Amino acid sequence: MMLLRLAVSPRSRVAAPLSAAARTLSSGSVDISVPLNFWAGQRRTSRDKCNKENVYEPATGRVLCHLGPCGAAEVDQAVKAAKLAFEPWSKLSGMERARVMIEAAHIIESRREEIAETEVVNNGKSITEARLDVDSARLCIEYYAGLASTLAGQHVQLPGGSFAYTRREPLGVCAGIGAWNYPFQIAAWKSAPALACGNSMVFKPSPVTPVTAVLLAEIYMQAGAPEGLFNVVQGGQETGSFLCHHPDVAKVSFTGSIPTGQKIMEMASKGVKPVTLELGGKSPLIIFQDSDLENAVRGALMANFLSQGQVCSNGTRVFVQREILSEFVEEVVRRTQAIAIGDPLLESTRMGALVSRPHLEKVLYFVEKAKEEGATVLCGGERFVPADPTLRGGYYMTPCVLGDCTDEMTCVKEEIFGPVMSVLSFETEEEVLQRANDTTMGLAAGVFTRTSAFTILCAEMWLEPIVWLSSSKLVPVSSTTTTSRLWRCRLEASRCPG
């Protein structure tokens, strides 16, 4: 079992009521001393004993484990293991691959609470959100398992009785590089389509959240996958570089920041490797005067404060029609101030800790910058210190609503990636569509209005690949889209009508 692989210190544990299971972990109770790398069917220890870095528990600020990066030799071993697994895996039928993936999904479902708790310790988000992340990972694997048996080529009739046909063939070893905001979920999102198509994978998690990807590797093995099908290497930029440059890696998929995505695209281009990038966003949310205000407020809160605001598709530029601006702001501020901040492993918590101290400092800097540029802090934007002494070193802040914002402000133009909502006013439809589309980080958009014809028109006029209509944050794995905007190459979601 997963929890037996975690060295848990004998600290006091705080019980929280659960409908399905008893709480197993508590914030400040976990120390991890086991290897977090995984290739050729087992956990592996990094050879680098000198350059280990601390990994911190966001909820408490204490050291969770020490992470040694994988060097070139270890990355090579992982890629070789993946290459060996690729041969038998790629020769299986889609139905045979699907059976293994479905079994993996069943294991994830049976261990939902364990994985969710570990993700909370790993990332700092609330347990209620972590459970949904685990569900999303499972659903993704189930969905692509269903597609595995449908992959087929084409038969083309030619003159004179001749014919041609095409085959869909897997690429080989794929590299996945994950982000820290959805560690377990992203590992599943990247591996599921690759494995369904007959590929193998070497996955590198973010060094900030290295804990849960190895659990997925073990689950795939337990489900019957060949040794080396899904491997995990830990480390930072250098490890990622070894992976991107490896001659046996056929494709690279990355989720993370824009600057790192640019570097990965450059590295992959040297080997003419296809690249999938999921990068930054600065998404607009438009609220018209005829909208259901209650629904719009709920949508704005969801679009800004989910996962402590650490979501690339968050609608952080909230455009509100002037006629309802004061009423909207009053209600949004009231509800923002009521958000329960604290121990992410407690059921009552609605906002946990940001992922790291440097990231917390960065988000607080954006709030100060906004004030300097003329924005008004309507609520929040400050460090939060929980009453529980165990949590006082954690990375908490109060969710922030900024008023009097303009399009030229830093808080409106740059991705903050934290719980900060920027509210702007507008007069006309034409004006707000032009302003909303004025960004290089096209990713998502939301529209709240009762005028159904206009919502459809809006959806067609957006440059963003995801448009939510009178809803927010619906991301079914069965919908996929591609966009040519500057910073977005692919996203596993599409338009989601409310």
Tab-separated table of C-alpha atoms in Angstrom:
chain	number	residue	atom	x	y	z
A	1	MET	CA	0.000	0.000	0.000
A	2	MET	CA	1.075	3.539	-0.729
A	3	LEU	CA	0.994	4.731	2.851
A	4	LEU	CA	3.384	2.006	3.949
A	5	ARG	CA	5.940	3.525	1.602
A	6	LEU	CA	5.754	6.874	3.375
A	7	ALA	CA	7.689	7.290	6.598
A	8	VAL	CA	5.160	8.915	8.906
A	9	SER	CA	6.499	10.549	12.052
A	10	PRO	CA	4.680	9.949	15.355
A	11	ARG	CA	3.206	13.438	15.612
A	12	SER	CA	-0.281	14.122	16.824
A	13	ARG	CA	-2.939	13.700	14.173
A	14	VAL	CA	-6.040	15.785	13.814
A	15	ALA	CA	-9.063	13.763	12.818
A	16	ALA	CA	-11.498	15.191	10.308
A	17	PRO	CA	-14.945	13.772	9.585
A	18	LEU	CA	-15.122	11.760	6.384
A	19	SER	CA	-18.148	10.197	4.807
A	20	ALA	CA	-16.259	7.343	3.169
A	21	ALA	CA	-13.025	6.812	5.078
A	22	ALA	CA	-11.120	7.837	8.184
A	23	ARG	CA	-8.448	10.496	7.762
A	24	THR	CA	-5.053	8.779	7.466
A	25	LEU	CA	-2.666	11.733	7.281
A	26	SER	CA	-2.574	15.131	8.949
A	27	SER	CA	-0.610	18.228	8.076
A	28	GLY	CA	2.838	18.131	9.630
A	29	SER	CA	2.775	14.366	10.191
A	30	VAL	CA	4.529	13.083	7.065
A	31	ASP	CA	8.211	12.573	6.275
A	32	ILE	CA	9.178	10.902	3.012
A	33	SER	CA	12.443	8.996	2.890
A	34	VAL	CA	11.830	6.475	0.090
A	35	PRO	CA	13.060	6.943	-3.510
A	36	LEU	CA	10.775	8.907	-5.815
A	37	ASN	CA	12.351	7.858	-9.110
A	38	PHE	CA	10.909	4.839	-10.927
A	39	TRP	CA	12.102	2.925	-13.971
A	40	ALA	CA	12.327	-0.674	-15.150
A	41	GLY	CA	9.621	-1.662	-12.694
A	42	GLN	CA	10.960	-0.345	-9.391
A	43	ARG	CA	11.823	2.738	-7.373
A	44	ARG	CA	15.335	4.041	-7.872
A	45	THR	CA	17.667	6.249	-5.843
A	46	SER	CA	19.439	9.148	-7.511
A	47	ARG	CA	23.221	8.867	-7.669
A	48	ASP	CA	23.658	12.579	-6.956
A	49	LYS	CA	24.104	12.801	-3.185
A	50	CYS	CA	25.637	16.287	-3.160
A	51	ASN	CA	22.984	18.413	-4.877
A	52	LYS	CA	19.876	17.339	-3.024
A	53	GLU	CA	17.273	20.043	-2.539
A	54	ASN	CA	14.625	20.361	0.129
A	55	VAL	CA	11.008	19.718	-0.793
A	56	TYR	CA	8.591	21.536	1.506
A	57	GLU	CA	5.090	20.785	2.729
A	58	PRO	CA	3.074	23.894	1.715
A	59	ALA	CA	0.625	23.624	4.614
A	60	THR	CA	3.326	23.811	7.286
A	61	GLY	CA	6.517	25.032	5.612
A	62	ARG	CA	8.446	22.074	7.021
A	63	VAL	CA	10.787	19.879	4.982
A	64	LEU	CA	8.897	16.949	3.479
A	65	CYS	CA	11.827	15.210	1.800
A	66	HIS	CA	15.186	15.744	0.098
A	67	LEU	CA	15.261	15.415	-3.683
A	68	GLY	CA	18.347	14.386	-5.628
A	69	PRO	CA	18.210	15.144	-9.367
A	70	CYS	CA	18.637	12.499	-12.017
A	71	GLY	CA	21.699	12.959	-14.187
A	72	ALA	CA	22.322	12.010	-17.809
A	73	ALA	CA	23.101	8.369	-16.964
A	74	GLU	CA	19.896	7.904	-14.988
A	75	VAL	CA	17.757	9.580	-17.627
A	76	ASP	CA	19.373	7.252	-20.159
A	77	GLN	CA	18.481	4.220	-18.030
A	78	ALA	CA	14.868	5.357	-17.794
A	79	VAL	CA	14.634	5.980	-21.542
A	80	LYS	CA	16.173	2.574	-22.266
A	81	ALA	CA	13.619	0.939	-19.975
A	82	ALA	CA	10.834	2.762	-21.817
A	83	LYS	CA	12.277	1.704	-25.166
A	84	LEU	CA	12.311	-1.942	-24.101
A	85	ALA	CA	8.707	-1.740	-22.874
A	86	PHE	CA	7.610	-0.058	-26.096
A	87	GLU	CA	8.278	-3.140	-28.221
A	88	PRO	CA	5.779	-5.532	-26.584
A	89	TRP	CA	3.294	-2.788	-25.662
A	90	SER	CA	3.055	-1.378	-29.186
A	91	LYS	CA	2.337	-4.849	-30.577
A	92	LEU	CA	-0.693	-5.364	-28.344
A	93	SER	CA	-4.143	-4.730	-29.747
A	94	GLY	CA	-5.994	-1.638	-28.620
A	95	MET	CA	-8.331	-3.843	-26.584
A	96	GLU	CA	-5.398	-5.438	-24.763
A	97	ARG	CA	-3.917	-2.061	-23.905
A	98	ALA	CA	-7.347	-0.864	-22.805
A	99	ARG	CA	-7.665	-3.724	-20.295
A	100	VAL	CA	-4.485	-2.642	-18.521
A	101	MET	CA	-5.554	0.997	-18.484
A	102	ILE	CA	-9.032	0.207	-17.169
A	103	GLU	CA	-7.475	-1.866	-14.394
A	104	ALA	CA	-5.233	1.097	-13.525
A	105	ALA	CA	-8.318	3.316	-13.345
A	106	HIS	CA	-9.994	0.828	-11.003
A	107	ILE	CA	-6.945	0.834	-8.719
A	108	ILE	CA	-6.942	4.631	-8.644
A	109	GLU	CA	-10.623	4.606	-7.720
A	110	SER	CA	-10.042	2.138	-4.894
A	111	ARG	CA	-7.168	4.253	-3.521
A	112	ARG	CA	-8.809	7.625	-4.096
A	113	GLU	CA	-8.539	8.863	-0.524
A	114	GLU	CA	-4.910	7.793	-0.085
A	115	ILE	CA	-3.806	9.478	-3.285
A	116	ALA	CA	-5.818	12.633	-2.553
A	117	GLU	CA	-4.339	12.998	0.926
A	118	THR	CA	-0.818	12.560	-0.402
A	119	GLU	CA	-1.519	15.131	-3.111
A	120	VAL	CA	-2.609	17.607	-0.438
A	121	VAL	CA	0.646	17.075	1.467
A	122	ASN	CA	2.510	17.371	-1.830
A	123	ASN	CA	0.748	20.485	-3.196
A	124	GLY	CA	-1.204	22.328	-0.480
A	125	LYS	CA	-4.633	22.379	-2.136
A	126	SER	CA	-7.741	21.424	-0.176
A	127	ILE	CA	-8.708	17.788	0.221
A	128	THR	CA	-12.052	18.405	-1.514
A	129	GLU	CA	-10.230	19.624	-4.637
A	130	ALA	CA	-7.591	16.891	-4.468
A	131	ARG	CA	-10.282	14.218	-4.575
A	132	LEU	CA	-11.654	15.766	-7.756
A	133	ASP	CA	-8.157	15.790	-9.243
A	134	VAL	CA	-7.823	12.075	-8.577
A	135	ASP	CA	-11.228	11.526	-10.173
A	136	SER	CA	-10.134	13.524	-13.219
A	137	ALA	CA	-7.000	11.394	-13.551
A	138	ARG	CA	-9.056	8.213	-13.401
A	139	LEU	CA	-11.615	9.478	-15.913
A	140	CYS	CA	-8.860	10.499	-18.310
A	141	ILE	CA	-7.338	7.026	-18.232
A	142	GLU	CA	-10.770	5.441	-18.693
A	143	TYR	CA	-11.565	7.716	-21.631
A	144	TYR	CA	-8.366	6.991	-23.535
A	145	ALA	CA	-8.698	3.297	-22.759
A	146	GLY	CA	-12.003	3.491	-24.605
A	147	LEU	CA	-10.301	5.112	-27.588
A	148	ALA	CA	-7.447	2.591	-27.755
A	149	SER	CA	-9.427	0.027	-29.736
A	150	THR	CA	-10.861	2.601	-32.160
A	151	LEU	CA	-7.524	3.758	-33.608
A	152	ALA	CA	-7.424	2.696	-37.246
A	153	GLY	CA	-6.010	3.678	-40.613
A	154	GLN	CA	-7.751	4.175	-43.953
A	155	HIS	CA	-8.289	2.141	-47.089
A	156	VAL	CA	-8.063	4.183	-50.305
A	157	GLN	CA	-9.322	2.708	-53.591
A	158	LEU	CA	-7.078	3.543	-56.579
A	159	PRO	CA	-7.709	3.215	-60.344
A	160	GLY	CA	-7.275	-0.174	-61.978
A	161	GLY	CA	-8.170	-2.163	-58.888
A	162	SER	CA	-5.141	-0.975	-56.905
A	163	PHE	CA	-5.484	0.385	-53.428
A	164	ALA	CA	-3.496	2.184	-50.758
A	165	TYR	CA	-3.864	2.061	-47.018
A	166	THR	CA	-2.608	3.996	-44.030
A	167	ARG	CA	-1.626	2.749	-40.587
A	168	ARG	CA	-1.626	4.605	-37.311
A	169	GLU	CA	1.673	3.813	-35.649
A	170	PRO	CA	2.928	4.882	-32.204
A	171	LEU	CA	5.888	7.254	-32.003
A	172	GLY	CA	7.916	5.346	-29.429
A	173	VAL	CA	9.230	6.826	-26.176
A	174	CYS	CA	7.414	10.025	-25.194
A	175	ALA	CA	8.701	12.473	-22.579
A	176	GLY	CA	6.236	14.148	-20.234
A	177	ILE	CA	7.235	17.135	-18.099
A	178	GLY	CA	4.647	18.110	-15.513
A	179	ALA	CA	3.671	21.191	-13.521
A	180	TRP	CA	3.252	21.601	-9.793
A	181	ASN	CA	-0.399	22.705	-9.696
A	182	TYR	CA	-1.916	19.314	-10.648
A	183	PRO	CA	0.875	16.772	-10.045
A	184	PHE	CA	-1.012	13.468	-10.149
A	185	GLN	CA	-3.637	14.608	-12.616
A	186	ILE	CA	-1.106	15.915	-15.168
A	187	ALA	CA	0.875	12.668	-14.965
A	188	ALA	CA	-2.328	10.846	-15.933
A	189	TRP	CA	-3.326	13.383	-18.583
A	190	LYS	CA	0.033	13.022	-20.329
A	191	SER	CA	0.428	9.275	-19.984
A	192	ALA	CA	-3.100	8.114	-20.855
A	193	PRO	CA	-3.225	9.216	-24.515
A	194	ALA	CA	0.389	8.158	-25.052
A	195	LEU	CA	-0.146	4.659	-23.647
A	196	ALA	CA	-3.484	4.198	-25.420
A	197	CYS	CA	-1.748	4.799	-28.758
A	198	GLY	CA	0.964	2.236	-27.980
A	199	ASN	CA	3.737	4.543	-26.760
A	200	SER	CA	5.784	4.357	-23.566
A	201	MET	CA	6.695	7.358	-21.402
A	202	VAL	CA	9.361	8.875	-19.188
A	203	PHE	CA	7.750	11.493	-16.951
A	204	LYS	CA	9.494	14.251	-14.998
A	205	PRO	CA	7.362	15.909	-12.313
A	206	SER	CA	8.000	19.417	-11.053
A	207	PRO	CA	10.742	19.338	-8.388
A	208	VAL	CA	8.372	21.353	-6.179
A	209	THR	CA	5.802	18.523	-6.105
A	210	PRO	CA	7.648	15.240	-6.756
A	211	VAL	CA	5.695	12.854	-4.549
A	212	THR	CA	2.638	11.476	-6.356
A	213	ALA	CA	3.841	10.710	-9.910
A	214	VAL	CA	5.654	7.610	-8.658
A	215	LEU	CA	2.353	6.333	-7.275
A	216	LEU	CA	0.912	6.364	-10.791
A	217	ALA	CA	3.955	4.429	-12.056
A	218	GLU	CA	3.358	1.744	-9.446
A	219	ILE	CA	-0.348	1.635	-10.254
A	220	TYR	CA	0.334	1.031	-13.950
A	221	MET	CA	2.679	-1.801	-12.981
A	222	GLN	CA	0.117	-3.299	-10.619
A	223	ALA	CA	-2.460	-3.115	-13.418
A	224	GLY	CA	-0.311	-5.331	-15.650
A	225	ALA	CA	1.738	-2.868	-17.709
A	226	PRO	CA	5.188	-4.141	-18.775
A	227	GLU	CA	8.187	-2.963	-16.768
A	228	GLY	CA	9.388	0.375	-18.087
A	229	LEU	CA	6.133	1.437	-19.731
A	230	PHE	CA	5.750	4.489	-17.463
A	231	ASN	CA	8.881	5.781	-15.736
A	232	VAL	CA	9.554	8.713	-13.427
A	233	VAL	CA	12.760	10.751	-13.220
A	234	GLN	CA	13.109	13.548	-10.691
A	235	GLY	CA	15.000	16.794	-11.077
A	236	GLY	CA	14.907	20.337	-12.367
A	237	GLN	CA	15.968	22.084	-15.560
A	238	GLU	CA	19.057	19.987	-16.182
A	239	THR	CA	17.155	16.708	-15.892
A	240	GLY	CA	14.518	18.058	-18.251
A	241	SER	CA	17.225	19.051	-20.705
A	242	PHE	CA	18.706	15.535	-20.694
A	243	LEU	CA	15.250	14.169	-21.413
A	244	CYS	CA	14.495	16.593	-24.277
A	245	HIS	CA	17.866	16.028	-25.937
A	246	HIS	CA	17.858	12.226	-25.646
A	247	PRO	CA	17.999	10.715	-29.147
A	248	ASP	CA	15.527	7.933	-28.275
A	249	VAL	CA	12.809	10.335	-27.102
A	250	ALA	CA	10.356	10.756	-29.976
A	251	LYS	CA	8.078	13.469	-28.565
A	252	VAL	CA	7.978	15.952	-25.682
A	253	SER	CA	4.853	17.125	-23.836
A	254	PHE	CA	5.260	19.968	-21.327
A	255	THR	CA	2.982	21.834	-18.941
A	256	GLY	CA	4.376	24.890	-17.182
A	257	SER	CA	5.630	28.423	-17.677
A	258	ILE	CA	6.015	30.268	-20.968
A	259	PRO	CA	9.817	30.796	-20.691
A	260	THR	CA	10.433	27.122	-19.961
A	261	GLY	CA	8.100	26.118	-22.791
A	262	GLN	CA	10.123	28.254	-25.201
A	263	LYS	CA	13.336	26.537	-24.111
A	264	ILE	CA	11.786	23.087	-24.496
A	265	MET	CA	10.537	23.882	-27.983
A	266	GLU	CA	14.044	25.050	-28.907
A	267	MET	CA	15.671	21.909	-27.492
A	268	ALA	CA	13.185	19.586	-29.194
A	269	SER	CA	13.661	21.372	-32.524
A	270	LYS	CA	17.271	20.199	-32.640
A	271	GLY	CA	15.972	16.634	-32.963
A	272	VAL	CA	12.943	17.675	-35.045
A	273	LYS	CA	10.692	16.248	-32.331
A	274	PRO	CA	7.002	17.117	-32.113
A	275	VAL	CA	6.141	19.134	-29.002
A	276	THR	CA	2.947	19.674	-27.039
A	277	LEU	CA	2.954	22.770	-24.842
A	278	GLU	CA	0.393	23.749	-22.225
A	279	LEU	CA	1.521	27.154	-20.967
A	280	GLY	CA	0.240	30.377	-19.450
A	281	GLY	CA	-3.078	32.165	-19.617
A	282	LYS	CA	-4.633	35.497	-18.731
A	283	SER	CA	-8.236	34.686	-19.392
A	284	PRO	CA	-11.193	37.100	-19.476
A	285	LEU	CA	-14.536	36.594	-17.766
A	286	ILE	CA	-17.333	38.851	-19.079
A	287	ILE	CA	-20.438	39.532	-17.012
A	288	PHE	CA	-23.296	41.339	-18.745
A	289	GLN	CA	-25.999	43.291	-16.949
A	290	ASP	CA	-28.697	40.748	-17.922
A	291	SER	CA	-26.845	37.827	-16.362
A	292	ASP	CA	-28.020	35.862	-13.350
A	293	LEU	CA	-25.927	37.726	-10.781
A	294	GLU	CA	-25.870	34.842	-8.313
A	295	ASN	CA	-24.550	32.490	-10.998
A	296	ALA	CA	-22.039	35.091	-12.227
A	297	VAL	CA	-20.625	35.662	-8.753
A	298	ARG	CA	-20.234	31.934	-8.198
A	299	GLY	CA	-18.526	31.652	-11.562
A	300	ALA	CA	-16.133	34.505	-10.815
A	301	LEU	CA	-15.151	32.968	-7.482
A	302	MET	CA	-14.579	29.567	-9.092
A	303	ALA	CA	-12.656	31.139	-11.984
A	304	ASN	CA	-10.247	32.937	-9.658
A	305	PHE	CA	-9.833	31.049	-6.402
A	306	LEU	CA	-9.888	27.361	-7.398
A	307	SER	CA	-6.623	25.753	-6.240
A	308	GLN	CA	-5.562	29.010	-4.598
A	309	GLY	CA	-5.734	30.667	-8.013
A	310	GLN	CA	-2.961	28.425	-9.336
A	311	VAL	CA	-4.748	27.385	-12.527
A	312	CYS	CA	-3.664	28.444	-16.027
A	313	SER	CA	-7.242	28.788	-17.319
A	314	ASN	CA	-8.472	31.003	-14.474
A	315	GLY	CA	-10.607	33.972	-15.564
A	316	THR	CA	-8.602	36.602	-13.708
A	317	ARG	CA	-9.645	39.569	-15.880
A	318	VAL	CA	-13.260	40.013	-14.780
A	319	PHE	CA	-15.095	42.485	-17.044
A	320	VAL	CA	-18.380	43.652	-15.494
A	321	GLN	CA	-20.912	45.839	-17.322
A	322	ARG	CA	-21.019	49.206	-15.596
A	323	GLU	CA	-24.735	49.036	-14.734
A	324	ILE	CA	-24.194	46.137	-12.305
A	325	LEU	CA	-20.585	46.822	-11.276
A	326	SER	CA	-21.246	48.045	-7.736
A	327	GLU	CA	-23.738	45.265	-6.967
A	328	PHE	CA	-21.387	42.597	-8.348
A	329	VAL	CA	-18.352	43.920	-6.473
A	330	GLU	CA	-20.227	44.121	-3.185
A	331	GLU	CA	-21.363	40.500	-3.414
A	332	VAL	CA	-18.039	39.146	-4.674
A	333	VAL	CA	-16.137	40.871	-1.858
A	334	ARG	CA	-18.585	39.572	0.756
A	335	ARG	CA	-18.193	35.999	-0.422
A	336	THR	CA	-14.447	36.231	-0.890
A	337	GLN	CA	-14.032	37.359	2.704
A	338	ALA	CA	-16.052	34.303	3.811
A	339	ILE	CA	-13.740	31.763	2.154
A	340	ALA	CA	-12.376	29.421	4.847
A	341	ILE	CA	-8.556	29.364	4.724
A	342	GLY	CA	-6.494	26.850	6.654
A	343	ASP	CA	-5.409	23.246	6.984
A	344	PRO	CA	-5.956	21.734	3.527
A	345	LEU	CA	-6.608	18.292	5.018
A	346	LEU	CA	-9.684	19.512	6.904
A	347	GLU	CA	-13.075	19.067	5.228
A	348	SER	CA	-14.129	22.604	6.185
A	349	THR	CA	-11.210	24.283	4.402
A	350	ARG	CA	-11.988	25.940	1.078
A	351	MET	CA	-8.567	27.443	0.397
A	352	GLY	CA	-5.308	25.777	1.309
A	353	ALA	CA	-1.712	26.933	1.007
A	354	LEU	CA	0.101	28.232	-2.044
A	355	VAL	CA	2.673	25.796	-3.365
A	356	SER	CA	5.895	27.417	-2.086
A	357	ARG	CA	7.285	30.400	-0.205
A	358	PRO	CA	8.879	31.972	-3.330
A	359	HIS	CA	5.577	31.682	-5.169
A	360	LEU	CA	3.682	33.257	-2.258
A	361	GLU	CA	6.152	36.167	-2.287
A	362	LYS	CA	5.657	36.563	-6.042
A	363	VAL	CA	1.857	36.733	-5.743
A	364	LEU	CA	2.061	39.260	-2.887
A	365	TYR	CA	4.421	41.347	-5.028
A	366	PHE	CA	1.781	41.518	-7.776
A	367	VAL	CA	-0.740	42.847	-5.229
A	368	GLU	CA	1.684	45.574	-4.118
A	369	LYS	CA	2.441	46.418	-7.750
A	370	ALA	CA	-1.279	46.751	-8.453
A	371	LYS	CA	-1.657	49.215	-5.589
A	372	GLU	CA	1.275	51.259	-6.891
A	373	GLU	CA	-0.341	51.433	-10.321
A	374	GLY	CA	-3.674	52.694	-8.958
A	375	ALA	CA	-5.752	49.601	-8.282
A	376	THR	CA	-7.796	49.418	-5.098
A	377	VAL	CA	-7.536	46.371	-2.836
A	378	LEU	CA	-11.178	45.680	-2.016
A	379	CYS	CA	-10.307	42.716	0.200
A	380	GLY	CA	-7.473	40.305	0.952
A	381	GLY	CA	-4.037	40.286	-0.600
A	382	GLU	CA	-2.201	39.709	2.685
A	383	ARG	CA	-0.374	36.876	4.379
A	384	PHE	CA	-2.611	34.664	6.444
A	385	VAL	CA	-1.359	32.976	9.604
A	386	PRO	CA	-3.602	30.135	10.854
A	387	ALA	CA	-4.279	29.803	14.566
A	388	ASP	CA	-2.955	26.230	14.596
A	389	PRO	CA	0.756	26.504	15.526
A	390	THR	CA	1.569	23.558	13.227
A	391	LEU	CA	0.457	25.634	10.230
A	392	ARG	CA	2.094	28.962	11.063
A	393	GLY	CA	5.016	28.346	8.745
A	394	GLY	CA	2.704	27.512	5.813
A	395	TYR	CA	2.291	29.537	2.638
A	396	TYR	CA	-1.135	31.102	3.099
A	397	MET	CA	-2.654	34.362	1.903
A	398	THR	CA	-6.108	35.898	1.906
A	399	PRO	CA	-7.870	35.821	-1.482
A	400	CYS	CA	-7.744	39.232	-3.084
A	401	VAL	CA	-10.177	41.316	-5.154
A	402	LEU	CA	-8.735	44.328	-6.963
A	403	GLY	CA	-11.006	47.179	-8.088
A	404	ASP	CA	-10.414	50.240	-10.291
A	405	CYS	CA	-8.280	48.142	-12.650
A	406	THR	CA	-7.364	49.214	-16.170
A	407	ASP	CA	-6.119	47.239	-19.155
A	408	GLU	CA	-2.589	48.651	-18.891
A	409	MET	CA	-1.943	47.501	-15.316
A	410	THR	CA	0.538	44.722	-14.618
A	411	CYS	CA	-2.080	42.751	-12.675
A	412	VAL	CA	-4.286	42.733	-15.781
A	413	LYS	CA	-1.598	41.986	-18.359
A	414	GLU	CA	0.598	39.394	-16.628
A	415	GLU	CA	-0.247	35.981	-15.243
A	416	ILE	CA	-0.204	36.127	-11.432
A	417	PHE	CA	-1.088	32.474	-10.817
A	418	GLY	CA	-2.499	33.137	-7.390
A	419	PRO	CA	-5.793	34.082	-5.681
A	420	VAL	CA	-6.061	37.584	-7.152
A	421	MET	CA	-9.132	38.798	-9.096
A	422	SER	CA	-8.877	41.974	-11.182
A	423	VAL	CA	-12.252	43.662	-11.792
A	424	LEU	CA	-12.703	45.963	-14.790
A	425	SER	CA	-15.801	47.737	-16.078
A	426	PHE	CA	-17.100	48.010	-19.641
A	427	GLU	CA	-19.912	49.731	-21.549
A	428	THR	CA	-20.632	47.895	-24.820
A	429	GLU	CA	-20.362	44.418	-26.323
A	430	GLU	CA	-17.987	45.494	-29.083
A	431	GLU	CA	-15.692	47.239	-26.631
A	432	VAL	CA	-15.412	44.330	-24.212
A	433	LEU	CA	-14.787	41.722	-26.914
A	434	GLN	CA	-11.940	43.786	-28.303
A	435	ARG	CA	-10.407	44.307	-24.850
A	436	ALA	CA	-10.886	40.682	-23.794
A	437	ASN	CA	-9.115	39.387	-26.897
A	438	ASP	CA	-6.219	41.821	-26.493
A	439	THR	CA	-3.728	39.352	-24.999
A	440	THR	CA	-0.905	37.123	-26.204
A	441	MET	CA	-1.923	34.446	-23.695
A	442	GLY	CA	-5.116	33.196	-25.298
A	443	LEU	CA	-6.376	30.198	-23.376
A	444	ALA	CA	-9.903	30.454	-21.989
A	445	ALA	CA	-12.825	32.834	-21.667
A	446	GLY	CA	-16.171	32.992	-19.920
A	447	VAL	CA	-19.400	34.844	-20.718
A	448	PHE	CA	-22.342	35.317	-18.347
A	449	THR	CA	-25.566	36.506	-19.993
A	450	ARG	CA	-29.151	35.357	-20.448
A	451	THR	CA	-29.100	36.192	-24.161
A	452	SER	CA	-28.485	32.775	-25.688
A	453	ALA	CA	-28.010	34.046	-29.254
A	454	PHE	CA	-25.351	36.452	-28.099
A	455	THR	CA	-23.502	33.800	-26.091
A	456	ILE	CA	-23.196	31.691	-29.217
A	457	LEU	CA	-22.030	34.707	-31.217
A	458	CYS	CA	-19.494	35.516	-28.489
A	459	ALA	CA	-18.165	31.978	-28.523
A	460	GLU	CA	-17.547	32.202	-32.266
A	461	MET	CA	-15.772	35.571	-31.953
A	462	TRP	CA	-13.322	34.491	-29.271
A	463	LEU	CA	-9.688	33.880	-30.105
A	464	GLU	CA	-9.392	31.695	-26.999
A	465	PRO	CA	-9.738	27.901	-27.447
A	466	ILE	CA	-12.025	27.375	-24.438
A	467	VAL	CA	-15.184	29.413	-23.991
A	468	TRP	CA	-17.468	28.828	-21.014
A	469	LEU	CA	-21.014	30.122	-21.438
A	470	SER	CA	-22.716	31.018	-18.151
A	471	SER	CA	-20.481	28.504	-16.388
A	472	SER	CA	-16.874	28.072	-15.379
A	473	LYS	CA	-14.263	25.323	-15.045
A	474	LEU	CA	-16.065	22.500	-16.838
A	475	VAL	CA	-13.248	20.577	-18.529
A	476	PRO	CA	-14.456	17.199	-19.837
A	477	VAL	CA	-11.563	15.061	-20.984
A	478	SER	CA	-13.632	13.957	-23.982
A	479	SER	CA	-13.343	17.422	-25.530
A	480	THR	CA	-10.094	18.483	-27.175
A	481	THR	CA	-9.066	21.529	-29.134
A	482	THR	CA	-6.092	23.170	-30.775
A	483	THR	CA	-5.264	26.847	-31.067
A	484	SER	CA	-2.629	28.860	-32.861
A	485	ARG	CA	-2.415	31.625	-30.286
A	486	LEU	CA	1.096	32.626	-29.273
A	487	TRP	CA	1.416	30.659	-26.060
A	488	ARG	CA	-1.081	27.842	-26.376
A	489	CYS	CA	-0.438	24.840	-28.561
A	490	ARG	CA	-2.910	22.316	-27.131
A	491	LEU	CA	-5.428	21.870	-24.353
A	492	GLU	CA	-7.423	18.867	-23.231
A	493	ALA	CA	-10.726	20.782	-23.155
A	494	SER	CA	-13.070	22.700	-25.384
A	495	ARG	CA	-16.154	24.853	-25.286
A	496	CYS	CA	-18.403	23.859	-22.448
A	497	PRO	CA	-21.903	25.351	-22.677
A	498	GLY	CA	-23.555	25.926	-19.334
